[in-house]
Coordinates of C-alpha atoms in Angstrom, one line a residue:
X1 CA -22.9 21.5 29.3
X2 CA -23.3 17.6 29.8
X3 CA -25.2 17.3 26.4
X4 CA -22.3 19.0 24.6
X5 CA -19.9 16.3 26.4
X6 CA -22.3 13.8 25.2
X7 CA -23.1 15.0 21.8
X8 CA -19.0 14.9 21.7
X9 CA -18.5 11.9 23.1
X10 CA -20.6 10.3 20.4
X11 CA -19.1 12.0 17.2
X12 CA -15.4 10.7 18.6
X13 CA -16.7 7.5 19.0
X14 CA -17.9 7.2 15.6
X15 CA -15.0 8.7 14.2
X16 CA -12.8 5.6 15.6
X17 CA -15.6 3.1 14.9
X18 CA -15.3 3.8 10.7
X19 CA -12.6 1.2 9.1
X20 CA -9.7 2.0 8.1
X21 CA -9.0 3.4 4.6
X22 CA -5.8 1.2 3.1
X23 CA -3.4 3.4 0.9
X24 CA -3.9 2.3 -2.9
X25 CA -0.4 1.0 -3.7
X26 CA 1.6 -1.0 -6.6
X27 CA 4.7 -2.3 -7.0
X28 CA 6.0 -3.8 -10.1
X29 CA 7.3 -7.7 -10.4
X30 CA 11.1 -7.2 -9.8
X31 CA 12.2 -9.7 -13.0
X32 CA 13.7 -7.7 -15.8
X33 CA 11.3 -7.4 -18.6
X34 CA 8.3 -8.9 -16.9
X35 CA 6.5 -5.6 -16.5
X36 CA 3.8 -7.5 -14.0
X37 CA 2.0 -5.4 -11.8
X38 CA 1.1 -6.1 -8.4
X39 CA -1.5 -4.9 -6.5
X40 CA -0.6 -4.4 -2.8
X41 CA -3.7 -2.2 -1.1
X42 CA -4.8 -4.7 1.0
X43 CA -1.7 -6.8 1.3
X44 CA 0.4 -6.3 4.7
X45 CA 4.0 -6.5 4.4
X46 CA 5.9 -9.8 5.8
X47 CA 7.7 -12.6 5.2
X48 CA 5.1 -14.6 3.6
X49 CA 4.1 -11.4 0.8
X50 CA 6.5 -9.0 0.0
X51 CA 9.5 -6.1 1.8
X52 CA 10.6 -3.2 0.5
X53 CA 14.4 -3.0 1.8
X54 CA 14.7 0.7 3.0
X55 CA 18.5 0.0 2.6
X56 CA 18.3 0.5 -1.3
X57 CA 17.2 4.3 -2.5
X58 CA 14.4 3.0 -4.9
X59 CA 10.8 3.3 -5.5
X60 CA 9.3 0.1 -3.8
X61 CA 5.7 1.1 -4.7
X62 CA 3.6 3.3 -6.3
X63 CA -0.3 5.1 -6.3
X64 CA -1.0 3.7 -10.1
X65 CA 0.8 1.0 -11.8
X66 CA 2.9 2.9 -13.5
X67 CA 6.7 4.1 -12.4
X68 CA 5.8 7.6 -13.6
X69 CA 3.2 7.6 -10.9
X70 CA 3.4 9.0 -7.4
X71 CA 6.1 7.1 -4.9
X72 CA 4.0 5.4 -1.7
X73 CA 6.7 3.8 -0.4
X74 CA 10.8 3.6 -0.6
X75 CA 13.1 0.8 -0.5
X76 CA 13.8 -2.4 -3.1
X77 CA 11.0 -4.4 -3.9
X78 CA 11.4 -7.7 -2.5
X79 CA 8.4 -10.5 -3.9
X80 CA 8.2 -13.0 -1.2
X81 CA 5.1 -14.8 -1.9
X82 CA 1.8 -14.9 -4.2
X83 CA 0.0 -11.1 -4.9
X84 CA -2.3 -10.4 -6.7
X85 CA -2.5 -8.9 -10.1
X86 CA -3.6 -5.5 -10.5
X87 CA -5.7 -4.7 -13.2
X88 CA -5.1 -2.2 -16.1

């Protein structure tokens, strides 16, 4: 019995020792017409980056860069800062 507390002991603690796994998300540039892409995987939200108002019922970003692609997110997207491109 103690080595299956041990053997479990050690698979939890290298469960919560792996990093965590961002969600692949885009949101495109909120200018009419720009259609500028933004790649926000790594990027947390804040003043400095960019918001997504939950108050407005949009898309704020998305699994591809592409609005026919899979909502991650809801709200407005708000650009507050410099992101970085994503790449086709």
């Amino acid at each position: 019995l103690p080595a299956l507390a041990l053997v479990l002991g050690a698979t939890l603690a290298m469960a919560m020792n792996f990093a965590h796994n961002p969600e692949v998300r885009y949101a495109e540039d909120p200018a009419p017409g720009t259609e500028i892409w933004y790649d926000l995987t790594d990027i947390t939200p804040g003043p400095n980056t960019y918001e997504c108002n939950q108050s407005v019922q949009q898309t704020c970003s998305f699994e591809e860069p592409m609005v026919t692609s899979s909502q991650v997110e809801q709200g407005e997207f708000i650009k507050n800062g410099s992101l970085p491109l994503a790449h086709p």
